[in-house]
Amino acid sequence: MEGVDHLAYERNKANFDVDDMKIVWAGSRHAFDVSDRMARLVASDPAFRKDNRVMLSRKELFKNTLRKAAHAWKRIIELRLSEEEARKLRFFVDEPAFTDLHWGMFVPAIKGQGTEEQQQKWLPLAYKMQIIGCYAQTELGHGSNVQGLETTATFDPETDEFVIHSPTLTSSKWWPGGLGKVSTHAVVYARLITDGQEHGVHGFIVQLRSLDDHMPLPGITVGDIGMKFGSGAYNTMDNGVLRFDHVRIPRNQMLMRVMQVTREGKCVQSNVPRQLIYGTMVYVRQTIVSDASSALSRAVCIATRYSAVRRQFGSQEGGVETQVIDYKTQQSRLFPLLASAYAFRFVGEWLKWLYMDVTQRLQANDFSTLPEAHACTAGLKSLTTSATADAIEECRKLCGGHGYLSSSGLPELFAVYVPACTYEGDNVVLLLQVARFLMKTVSQLGSGKKPVGTTAYMARAEDLLQCHCSVQKAEDWLKPSVLLEVFEARAVRMCVARAQSLSKFPNPEEGFAELSADLVEAAIAHCQLIVVSKFIEKLQQDIPGKGVKQQLQNLCNIYALNLLHKHLGDFLSTGCITPKQSSLANDQLRSLYSQVRPNAIALVDAFNYTDHYLGSVLGRYDGNVYPKLYEEAWKDPLNDSIVPDGYHEYVRPLLKQQHRNARL
């Protein structure tokens, strides 16, 4: 059956142009071309094989990752790839490695927080990978509360050095990727102390290992923190532990773009505004939202293809059974996830624009949009990563028993993705930050200070608190203006209600702590509104290609109406809609599932993922699932021998035991 496309029948049903949708998904023709070229380059290179990952021991797995990272760098140099191409190549290699932190955190930290002089010294070394860096912020005792970090950097005016020290066990750096076994340098975050005075947490470039023999330098204790969740998955990364025993570094290795320490030990604020640091944070969180759409689309691609291959029940007089994808119970769980993948893709695209906008404003010393941009990226990071982690697990369940096999690709995808809910800001803590910003915005509504950006709708709070949804028939729910108003009304009403509850507390901080669970719900409502509104904005653009816009409209409506269905309590209790209108929304949702059904396979084909990148027997492009599952089973090391090791020691004596009557 090799070479037969078992899903051709499904692909022929599509009533839109898949190639045009591929361009929409990629963002542009150029982005598609780069992505397609790099995906094929990786898939065709046996050095990047990954199907045996879950069977390797930790040491073998880690060595294999080092080999792949070195091979990827070799290919980048040989082919003279651009930065964009190199980033895509690493993406398709699809294996967490020390390089992720080197390029994703170490380099941006120096760019964002280093002076011109420091950048000229350190960046050329980092770009050529003559030094390998990581980002050492999180400690054993503190993660989210950065101001609570315990590592100290004390200035010694006698020698013009900082003394980096770990005063307690809980001050050990714990978790930084690349730190455990590979990094030669780190940007270390520590409490700055000069002349007995504390000056907050700052970044310092510290060399950890010798560039000759890779041994830790004097005063440095460093190692890996041990196995993590799942097989393969994130165990390819050397998350590390690091302790300092009075390690001395030159004064000029403190990142001094925002604040300098002089030769005399005086702290001087530079003329560069402190807010610039937030620009880096917006950038990192924007990439996390884009990564969410990649991981989610991958899981959805596997589940959708397999749902079309798998048949169960419904056979009439010995005929073929029903495709699982034709069951409404499957559609109502799967299609909202498909819609979410596209929704997160477009909100990620918009965040790229926001990052550029914020950067330009910062350079012009305009900080007016910064608090809103900061809250917005924090909220979207939280919303998209939580939804994606849950969705990958849901996709595994949608694949039935076979989804539990490692060869389905879903267990490893889940295990490798789920830490995104914690790193770069714990998702609940981030929502509380968003809630704080929303409460401040509501409190300023009467002051004439206009809300900006994604909170601009709050300027219409008076109308939104009173408006009534105009839906009278199911199709009315397809009007973007109707959807938008309902989501805006829900967010405003929840925020205003929380603000009123808060005002009853004499101490606002006590009130915030007491009402934090309710405040998180208001933050979620606001963030879901952002995703819905950005999807709607995307559809107002000119989108070429036969039938492409119609499919995206269907997905946008599914995304919004499914959220309405899931959070019905919010919409009904705030009086945004009536029970009758919610029933009509449900009718419309069912109708939309029927419209997406013939296009489902083509909609996941538009992601343009190679079988190598998907890494799933169930999600194969050709749908040839069963022979490949059977083939895969025999590759397990347990099947290397017919009689298992341990049979003669443990099983045979059991089978051959002489039964004696025993009084138990």
Coordinates of C-alpha atoms in Angstrom, one line a residue, residues 69-614:
A69 CA 22.9 20.8 17.6
A70 CA 26.5 20.6 16.2
H71 CA 25.3 19.2 12.9
A72 CA 22.6 21.9 12.6
W73 CA 25.3 24.6 13.2
K74 CA 27.6 22.9 10.6
R75 CA 24.7 23.0 8.0
I76 CA 24.0 26.7 8.9
I77 CA 27.6 27.6 8.2
E78 CA 28.0 25.4 5.1
L79 CA 24.8 26.7 3.5
R80 CA 25.4 30.3 4.7
L81 CA 21.9 30.5 6.0
S82 CA 20.4 33.8 7.1
E83 CA 19.3 34.3 10.7
E84 CA 15.7 33.7 9.6
E85 CA 16.6 30.4 7.8
A86 CA 18.8 29.3 10.8
R87 CA 15.9 29.9 13.2
K88 CA 13.5 27.9 11.0
L89 CA 16.0 25.0 10.6
R90 CA 16.4 24.8 14.4
F91 CA 12.6 24.9 14.7
F92 CA 12.1 21.9 12.4
V93 CA 15.0 19.9 14.1
D94 CA 12.4 19.8 16.8
E95 CA 14.5 19.0 19.8
P96 CA 14.9 21.2 22.9
A97 CA 18.6 22.0 23.2
F98 CA 21.1 24.4 24.8
T99 CA 21.0 26.5 21.6
D100 CA 17.4 27.5 22.3
L101 CA 18.5 29.4 25.4
H102 CA 21.7 30.7 23.8
W103 CA 19.8 32.4 20.9
G104 CA 16.5 32.9 22.6
M105 CA 17.5 34.3 26.0
F106 CA 21.3 34.9 26.4
V107 CA 21.8 36.9 23.2
P108 CA 18.6 39.0 23.6
A109 CA 19.6 39.8 27.3
I110 CA 22.9 41.2 26.2
K111 CA 21.3 43.1 23.3
G112 CA 18.6 44.5 25.5
Q113 CA 20.5 45.2 28.7
G114 CA 24.2 45.6 27.6
T115 CA 25.8 48.9 26.8
E116 CA 27.2 49.5 23.2
E117 CA 30.6 48.6 24.5
Q118 CA 29.4 45.4 26.2
Q119 CA 27.5 44.4 23.1
Q120 CA 30.6 44.9 20.9
K121 CA 32.6 42.7 23.2
W122 CA 30.2 39.8 23.9
L123 CA 27.9 39.5 20.9
P124 CA 30.5 38.6 18.2
L125 CA 31.6 35.7 20.5
A126 CA 28.0 34.6 21.0
Y127 CA 27.1 34.9 17.3
K128 CA 30.1 32.7 16.3
M129 CA 29.3 30.3 19.2
Q130 CA 32.8 30.8 20.6
I131 CA 31.0 31.1 23.9
I132 CA 27.7 29.4 24.7
G133 CA 25.4 31.2 27.1
C134 CA 22.3 30.7 29.2
Y135 CA 19.9 32.8 31.3
A136 CA 20.3 32.2 35.0
Q137 CA 17.5 33.9 36.8
T138 CA 15.2 31.3 38.5
E139 CA 16.4 29.8 41.8
L140 CA 15.4 26.8 43.9
G141 CA 13.4 29.1 46.2
H142 CA 12.1 31.8 43.8
G143 CA 10.7 31.8 40.3
S144 CA 7.8 34.1 39.7
N145 CA 8.9 36.6 42.5
V146 CA 12.1 37.9 40.8
Q147 CA 12.5 40.6 43.5
G148 CA 12.8 37.7 46.0
L149 CA 16.0 36.2 44.4
E150 CA 18.7 35.6 46.9
T151 CA 21.9 35.4 44.9
T152 CA 24.1 38.5 45.7
A153 CA 26.5 40.6 43.7
T154 CA 28.5 42.7 46.1
F155 CA 30.8 45.4 44.8
D156 CA 34.4 45.4 46.1
P157 CA 35.9 48.8 45.5
E158 CA 39.4 47.6 46.5
T159 CA 39.6 45.3 43.4
D160 CA 37.0 46.9 41.2
E161 CA 35.1 43.6 41.1
F162 CA 31.7 42.1 41.9
V163 CA 31.6 39.1 44.2
I164 CA 28.8 36.8 43.1
H165 CA 27.6 34.5 45.9
S166 CA 24.9 32.0 46.8
P167 CA 24.3 32.6 50.5
T168 CA 21.6 29.9 51.0
L169 CA 20.6 26.5 49.5
T170 CA 17.5 28.1 48.1
S171 CA 19.6 30.8 46.3
S172 CA 21.0 28.0 44.0
K173 CA 20.1 28.8 40.4
W174 CA 17.7 26.0 39.4
W175 CA 16.1 25.3 36.0
P176 CA 18.1 27.4 33.4
G177 CA 18.2 25.4 30.2
G178 CA 21.8 24.8 28.8
L179 CA 23.3 25.4 32.3
G180 CA 23.6 21.8 33.4
K181 CA 26.3 20.5 31.1
V182 CA 27.0 22.9 28.2
S183 CA 27.0 26.7 28.8
T184 CA 30.3 28.4 29.2
H185 CA 28.7 31.7 30.3
A186 CA 25.5 32.9 31.9
V187 CA 23.7 36.1 32.4
V188 CA 23.2 35.7 36.1
Y189 CA 20.5 37.8 38.0
A190 CA 21.6 38.8 41.5
R191 CA 20.9 41.4 44.1
L192 CA 23.3 44.3 43.6
I193 CA 24.9 45.5 46.8
T194 CA 27.3 48.5 47.0
D195 CA 28.6 50.0 50.2
G196 CA 26.1 47.9 52.2
Q197 CA 23.1 49.2 50.3
E198 CA 20.8 47.0 48.1
H199 CA 19.9 48.3 44.6
G200 CA 17.5 45.6 43.3
V201 CA 18.1 42.7 41.0
H202 CA 20.5 43.2 38.0
G203 CA 22.1 41.0 35.3
F204 CA 25.8 40.0 35.3
I205 CA 27.8 38.1 32.6
V206 CA 29.6 35.3 34.4
Q207 CA 32.0 32.7 32.9
L208 CA 31.1 29.3 34.4
R209 CA 33.4 26.9 32.6
S210 CA 36.9 26.9 31.2
L211 CA 37.0 27.4 27.4
D212 CA 39.9 24.9 27.3
D213 CA 38.7 21.8 29.2
H214 CA 35.1 22.8 30.1
M215 CA 35.7 22.3 33.8
P216 CA 33.8 24.6 36.2
L217 CA 35.8 27.6 37.3
P218 CA 36.9 28.0 40.9
G219 CA 34.0 28.7 43.3
I220 CA 31.4 27.3 40.9
T221 CA 29.3 24.2 41.5
V222 CA 27.2 23.3 38.5
G223 CA 25.2 20.2 37.3
D224 CA 22.0 18.9 35.8
I225 CA 18.8 18.9 38.0
G226 CA 17.6 15.4 36.8
M227 CA 15.0 13.7 34.7
K228 CA 11.8 15.6 33.9
F229 CA 8.3 14.5 32.9
G230 CA 7.9 12.1 30.0
S231 CA 10.1 10.0 27.7
G232 CA 12.4 11.9 25.4
A233 CA 10.6 15.2 25.4
Y234 CA 12.4 18.0 27.4
N235 CA 15.0 15.5 28.8
T236 CA 17.1 16.5 25.8
M237 CA 17.7 19.8 27.7
D238 CA 20.3 20.1 30.4
N239 CA 18.3 22.2 32.9
G240 CA 20.9 23.0 35.6
V241 CA 21.7 23.9 39.2
L242 CA 24.4 26.5 39.9
R243 CA 26.0 27.7 43.1
F244 CA 28.5 30.5 43.6
D245 CA 31.1 30.6 46.4
H246 CA 32.4 34.2 46.3
V247 CA 33.1 34.2 42.6
R248 CA 34.8 37.4 41.4
I249 CA 34.0 39.1 38.1
P250 CA 35.2 42.5 36.7
R251 CA 32.9 45.4 37.3
N252 CA 32.3 45.8 33.5
Q253 CA 30.5 42.5 33.4
M254 CA 27.4 43.9 35.0
L255 CA 24.9 44.7 32.2
M256 CA 24.9 48.5 32.5
R257 CA 22.6 49.8 29.8
V258 CA 20.1 51.1 32.3
M259 CA 22.2 51.5 35.5
Q260 CA 26.0 51.9 35.9
V261 CA 28.2 51.2 38.9
T262 CA 31.1 53.6 38.9
R263 CA 34.7 52.8 39.9
E264 CA 33.9 54.3 43.3
G265 CA 30.9 52.1 43.7
K266 CA 28.2 54.7 43.1
C267 CA 25.0 53.7 41.3
V268 CA 24.1 56.0 38.4
Q269 CA 21.0 55.7 36.3
S270 CA 21.8 56.1 32.6
N271 CA 19.8 58.2 30.3
V272 CA 18.3 55.0 28.8
P273 CA 14.9 54.5 30.3
R274 CA 14.4 51.4 32.5
Q275 CA 11.2 50.6 30.5
L276 CA 13.4 49.3 27.7
I277 CA 13.8 46.1 29.6
Y278 CA 10.1 45.4 29.0
G279 CA 10.6 45.5 25.3
T280 CA 12.6 42.2 25.6
M281 CA 9.8 40.7 27.7
V282 CA 7.2 41.6 25.0
Y283 CA 9.4 40.0 22.4
V284 CA 9.9 36.7 24.3
R285 CA 6.2 36.4 25.1
Q286 CA 5.3 37.1 21.5
T287 CA 7.5 34.1 20.4
I288 CA 5.8 31.9 23.0
V289 CA 2.3 32.7 21.6
S290 CA 3.6 31.8 18.1
D291 CA 5.0 28.6 19.5
A292 CA 1.6 27.8 21.0
S293 CA 0.0 27.9 17.6
S294 CA 2.7 25.6 16.2
A295 CA 2.3 23.0 18.9
L296 CA -1.5 23.2 18.9
S297 CA -1.7 22.9 15.1
R298 CA 0.6 19.9 15.2
A299 CA -1.6 18.0 17.7
V300 CA -4.7 19.0 15.7
C301 CA -3.2 17.8 12.5
I302 CA -2.5 14.4 14.0
A303 CA -5.9 14.1 15.5
T304 CA -7.8 15.3 12.4
R305 CA -6.0 13.0 10.0
Y306 CA -6.4 10.0 12.3
S307 CA -10.1 10.8 12.9
A308 CA -10.6 10.6 9.1
V309 CA -8.7 7.2 8.9
R310 CA -10.3 5.5 11.9
R311 CA -13.7 3.9 11.4
Q312 CA -15.8 2.5 14.2
F313 CA -19.5 1.4 14.4
G314 CA -22.3 2.3 12.1
S315 CA -21.8 -0.4 9.5
Q316 CA -25.0 -1.0 7.5
E317 CA -25.4 -4.7 6.3
G318 CA -21.7 -5.4 6.3
G319 CA -20.7 -2.2 4.6
V320 CA -17.9 0.1 5.8
E321 CA -18.1 1.6 9.3
T322 CA -18.4 5.3 10.0
Q323 CA -15.3 7.5 10.0
V324 CA -14.8 8.8 13.6
I325 CA -14.6 12.4 12.2
D326 CA -18.3 12.1 11.2
Y327 CA -19.5 11.8 14.7
K328 CA -20.8 15.1 16.2
T329 CA -19.1 14.3 19.5
Q330 CA -15.8 14.1 17.8
Q331 CA -16.4 17.3 15.7
S332 CA -17.5 19.3 18.8
R333 CA -14.2 18.5 20.5
L334 CA -11.9 18.6 17.6
F335 CA -13.0 21.5 15.4
P336 CA -12.8 24.2 18.2
L337 CA -9.2 23.1 18.6
L338 CA -8.6 23.5 14.9
A339 CA -10.2 27.0 15.1
S340 CA -8.0 27.8 18.1
A341 CA -4.8 26.9 16.1
Y342 CA -5.7 29.5 13.5
A343 CA -6.9 32.0 16.1
F344 CA -3.5 31.8 18.0
R345 CA -1.6 32.0 14.7
F346 CA -3.3 35.4 13.9
V347 CA -3.0 36.8 17.4
G348 CA 0.7 35.8 17.3
E349 CA 1.1 37.7 14.0
W350 CA -0.5 40.8 15.5
L351 CA 1.8 40.5 18.5
K352 CA 4.8 40.8 16.2
W353 CA 3.4 44.1 15.0
L354 CA 2.8 45.2 18.6
Y355 CA 6.4 44.4 19.5
M356 CA 7.7 46.5 16.6
D357 CA 5.3 49.3 17.5
V358 CA 6.4 49.3 21.2
T359 CA 10.1 49.2 20.1
Q360 CA 9.6 52.3 17.9
R361 CA 7.8 54.1 20.6
L362 CA 10.4 53.3 23.2
Q363 CA 13.1 54.6 21.0
A364 CA 11.1 57.9 20.7
N365 CA 10.7 57.9 24.5
D366 CA 7.0 57.3 24.2
F367 CA 6.0 54.9 27.1
S368 CA 2.2 55.6 26.9
T369 CA 1.3 52.1 25.5
L370 CA 3.8 50.1 27.5
P371 CA 1.7 49.1 30.5
E372 CA -1.1 47.9 28.2
A373 CA 1.3 46.1 25.8
H374 CA 2.9 44.4 28.9
A375 CA -0.4 43.3 30.3
C376 CA -1.6 42.2 26.9
T377 CA 1.4 40.0 26.1
A378 CA 1.3 38.5 29.7
G379 CA -2.3 37.6 29.3
L380 CA -2.0 36.1 25.8
K381 CA 1.0 34.1 26.9
S382 CA -1.1 32.7 29.7
L383 CA -4.2 32.1 27.7
T384 CA -2.6 30.4 24.6
T385 CA -0.2 28.2 26.5
S386 CA -2.8 26.9 29.0
A387 CA -5.3 26.3 26.1
T388 CA -2.6 24.5 24.0
A389 CA -1.4 22.2 26.8
D390 CA -5.0 21.2 27.4
A391 CA -5.7 20.8 23.7
I392 CA -2.7 18.5 23.1
E393 CA -4.0 16.2 25.8
E394 CA -7.6 16.4 24.3
C395 CA -6.1 15.5 20.9
R396 CA -4.5 12.4 22.5
K397 CA -7.9 11.4 23.8
L398 CA -9.5 12.1 20.4
C399 CA -7.2 9.4 19.0
G400 CA -8.5 6.7 21.4
G401 CA -6.1 4.0 22.6
H402 CA -3.6 4.5 19.9
G403 CA -3.0 8.1 20.9
Y404 CA -1.4 6.7 24.1
L405 CA 1.4 5.1 22.1
S406 CA 4.6 7.0 21.9
S407 CA 4.6 6.5 18.1
S408 CA 1.4 8.7 17.9
G409 CA 3.7 11.6 18.7
L410 CA 1.2 13.0 21.2
P411 CA 2.6 11.9 24.5
E412 CA 6.0 13.4 23.7
L413 CA 4.5 16.6 22.3
F414 CA 2.5 17.0 25.5
A415 CA 5.5 16.4 27.7
V416 CA 7.7 18.8 25.8
Y417 CA 5.1 21.5 25.6
V418 CA 3.5 21.6 29.0
P419 CA 6.4 23.5 30.8
A420 CA 5.3 26.6 28.7
C421 CA 2.5 27.0 31.2
T422 CA 5.2 27.8 33.8
Y423 CA 8.3 29.3 32.2
E424 CA 8.5 33.0 31.4
G425 CA 5.7 33.6 34.0
D426 CA 3.4 31.2 35.8
N427 CA 0.1 31.4 34.0
V428 CA -2.0 32.2 37.0
V429 CA 0.5 34.8 38.2
L430 CA 0.4 36.4 34.8
L431 CA -3.4 36.6 34.8
L432 CA -3.3 38.3 38.2
Q433 CA -0.9 40.9 36.6
V434 CA -3.5 41.4 33.8
A435 CA -6.3 41.7 36.4
R436 CA -4.3 44.4 38.3
F437 CA -4.0 46.4 35.1
L438 CA -7.7 46.0 34.3
M439 CA -8.7 47.2 37.8
K440 CA -6.5 50.2 37.4
T441 CA -8.0 50.9 33.9
V442 CA -11.6 50.7 35.3
S443 CA -10.7 53.0 38.2
Q444 CA -9.5 55.7 35.8
L445 CA -12.6 55.5 33.5
G446 CA -14.2 58.6 35.1
S447 CA -10.9 60.6 35.1
G448 CA -10.9 61.4 31.4
K449 CA -7.8 59.2 30.9
K450 CA -8.6 57.2 27.8
P451 CA -7.9 53.5 27.8
V452 CA -5.5 52.5 25.0
G453 CA -4.9 49.5 22.7
T454 CA -6.7 46.3 23.6
T455 CA -8.5 48.1 26.5
A456 CA -9.9 50.8 24.2
Y457 CA -13.4 49.2 24.3
M458 CA -13.6 50.1 28.0
A459 CA -14.1 53.7 27.0
R460 CA -17.6 52.6 25.9
A461 CA -18.2 51.0 29.3
E462 CA -21.4 52.9 29.9
D463 CA -23.0 51.6 26.6
L464 CA -21.6 48.1 27.1
L465 CA -23.0 47.8 30.6
Q466 CA -26.5 48.5 29.2
C467 CA -26.6 47.0 25.7
H468 CA -28.7 44.0 24.8
C469 CA -27.7 41.3 22.3
S470 CA -29.7 41.7 19.1
V471 CA -29.6 38.0 18.0
Q472 CA -33.1 36.7 17.0
K473 CA -32.1 33.8 14.7
A474 CA -29.1 31.4 14.6
E475 CA -27.5 33.1 11.6
D476 CA -27.3 36.4 13.5
W477 CA -24.5 34.9 15.4
L478 CA -22.4 35.0 12.2
K479 CA -22.2 38.8 12.3
P480 CA -18.8 40.0 13.5
S481 CA -20.3 43.1 15.2
V482 CA -22.6 40.9 17.2
L483 CA -19.8 38.6 18.4
L484 CA -17.5 41.5 19.2
E485 CA -20.2 43.4 21.2
V486 CA -21.1 40.3 23.3
F487 CA -17.4 39.6 24.2
E488 CA -16.8 43.2 25.0
A489 CA -19.9 43.4 27.1
R490 CA -18.9 40.3 29.0
A491 CA -15.4 41.6 29.7
V492 CA -16.5 45.0 30.8
R493 CA -19.3 43.7 33.0
M494 CA -17.0 41.2 34.7
C495 CA -14.2 43.9 35.2
V496 CA -16.6 46.5 36.6
A497 CA -18.3 43.9 38.9
R498 CA -14.8 42.9 40.3
A499 CA -13.8 46.6 40.7
Q500 CA -17.1 47.2 42.7
S501 CA -16.4 44.2 44.9
L502 CA -12.8 45.4 45.5
S503 CA -14.0 48.9 46.5
K504 CA -15.8 47.4 49.5
F505 CA -12.5 46.4 51.1
P506 CA -10.8 49.1 53.3
N507 CA -7.4 47.6 52.3
P508 CA -7.2 47.1 48.5
E509 CA -4.4 44.5 48.8
E510 CA -6.5 42.4 51.1
G511 CA -9.3 42.7 48.7
F512 CA -7.2 41.7 45.8
A513 CA -5.9 38.6 47.6
E514 CA -9.5 37.6 48.7
L515 CA -11.0 38.1 45.2
S516 CA -8.0 36.8 43.2
A517 CA -9.9 33.8 41.8
D518 CA -12.7 36.1 40.5
L519 CA -10.2 38.5 39.2
V520 CA -8.5 35.8 37.2
E521 CA -11.8 35.0 35.5
A522 CA -12.2 38.7 34.5
A523 CA -8.6 38.6 33.0
I524 CA -9.5 35.5 31.0
A525 CA -12.6 37.2 29.6
H526 CA -10.5 40.2 28.5
C527 CA -7.8 38.0 26.9
Q528 CA -10.4 35.9 25.0
L529 CA -11.9 39.1 23.7
I530 CA -8.4 40.1 22.3
V531 CA -8.1 36.8 20.4
V532 CA -11.6 37.0 19.0
S533 CA -11.2 40.7 18.0
K534 CA -7.8 40.0 16.3
F535 CA -9.3 37.1 14.3
I536 CA -12.1 39.4 13.2
E537 CA -9.6 42.1 12.3
K538 CA -7.6 39.5 10.2
L539 CA -10.8 38.8 8.2
Q540 CA -11.2 42.5 7.4
Q541 CA -8.0 42.3 5.4
D542 CA -7.8 41.4 1.8
I543 CA -7.3 37.6 1.8
P544 CA -6.8 36.1 -1.7
G545 CA -7.4 32.5 -2.8
K546 CA -10.5 30.6 -3.8
G547 CA -12.7 30.0 -0.7
V548 CA -9.9 30.8 1.7
K549 CA -11.7 33.7 3.5
Q550 CA -14.9 31.7 3.9
Q551 CA -13.1 28.9 5.7
L552 CA -11.4 31.4 8.0
Q553 CA -14.7 33.0 8.7
N554 CA -16.1 29.6 9.7
L555 CA -13.2 29.0 12.0
C556 CA -13.4 32.4 13.6
N557 CA -17.1 31.8 14.3
I558 CA -16.4 28.4 15.7
Y559 CA -13.7 29.8 18.0
A560 CA -15.9 32.6 19.3
L561 CA -19.2 30.5 19.7
N562 CA -17.4 27.6 21.3
L563 CA -15.9 30.0 23.9
L564 CA -19.4 31.3 24.4
H565 CA -20.6 27.8 25.0
K566 CA -17.8 26.9 27.4
H567 CA -18.2 30.1 29.4
L568 CA -22.0 30.3 29.2
G569 CA -22.3 31.1 32.9
D570 CA -20.3 34.4 32.4
F571 CA -22.5 35.5 29.4
L572 CA -25.8 34.6 31.1
S573 CA -25.0 35.8 34.6
T574 CA -23.8 39.2 33.3
G575 CA -27.0 39.5 31.2
C576 CA -25.0 39.8 27.9
I577 CA -27.3 37.2 26.3
T578 CA -30.5 35.3 27.0
P579 CA -30.9 31.5 27.4
K580 CA -32.8 31.5 24.1
Q581 CA -29.9 33.3 22.3
S582 CA -27.4 30.8 23.8
S583 CA -29.5 28.0 22.4
L584 CA -29.4 29.6 18.9
A585 CA -25.6 29.9 19.3
N586 CA -25.5 26.2 19.8
D587 CA -27.6 25.5 16.7
Q588 CA -25.2 27.8 14.7
L589 CA -22.2 26.0 16.1
R590 CA -23.5 22.6 14.9
S591 CA -24.1 24.0 11.5
L592 CA -20.6 25.4 11.3
Y593 CA -19.1 22.0 12.2
S594 CA -21.0 20.5 9.2
Q595 CA -19.5 23.2 7.0
V596 CA -15.9 22.6 8.2
R597 CA -16.2 18.8 8.0
P598 CA -15.4 18.4 4.2
N599 CA -12.6 20.9 4.6
A600 CA -11.0 19.5 7.8
I601 CA -8.1 17.5 6.2
A602 CA -7.3 20.4 3.8
L603 CA -7.3 22.8 6.7
V604 CA -4.6 20.8 8.5
D605 CA -2.7 20.2 5.3
A606 CA -2.4 24.0 5.1
F607 CA 0.0 23.8 8.1
N608 CA 2.4 22.2 5.6
Y609 CA 4.1 19.9 8.1
T610 CA 6.4 17.2 6.9
D611 CA 5.9 13.7 8.4
H612 CA 9.3 14.1 10.0
Y613 CA 8.3 17.2 11.9
L614 CA 4.9 15.7 12.9

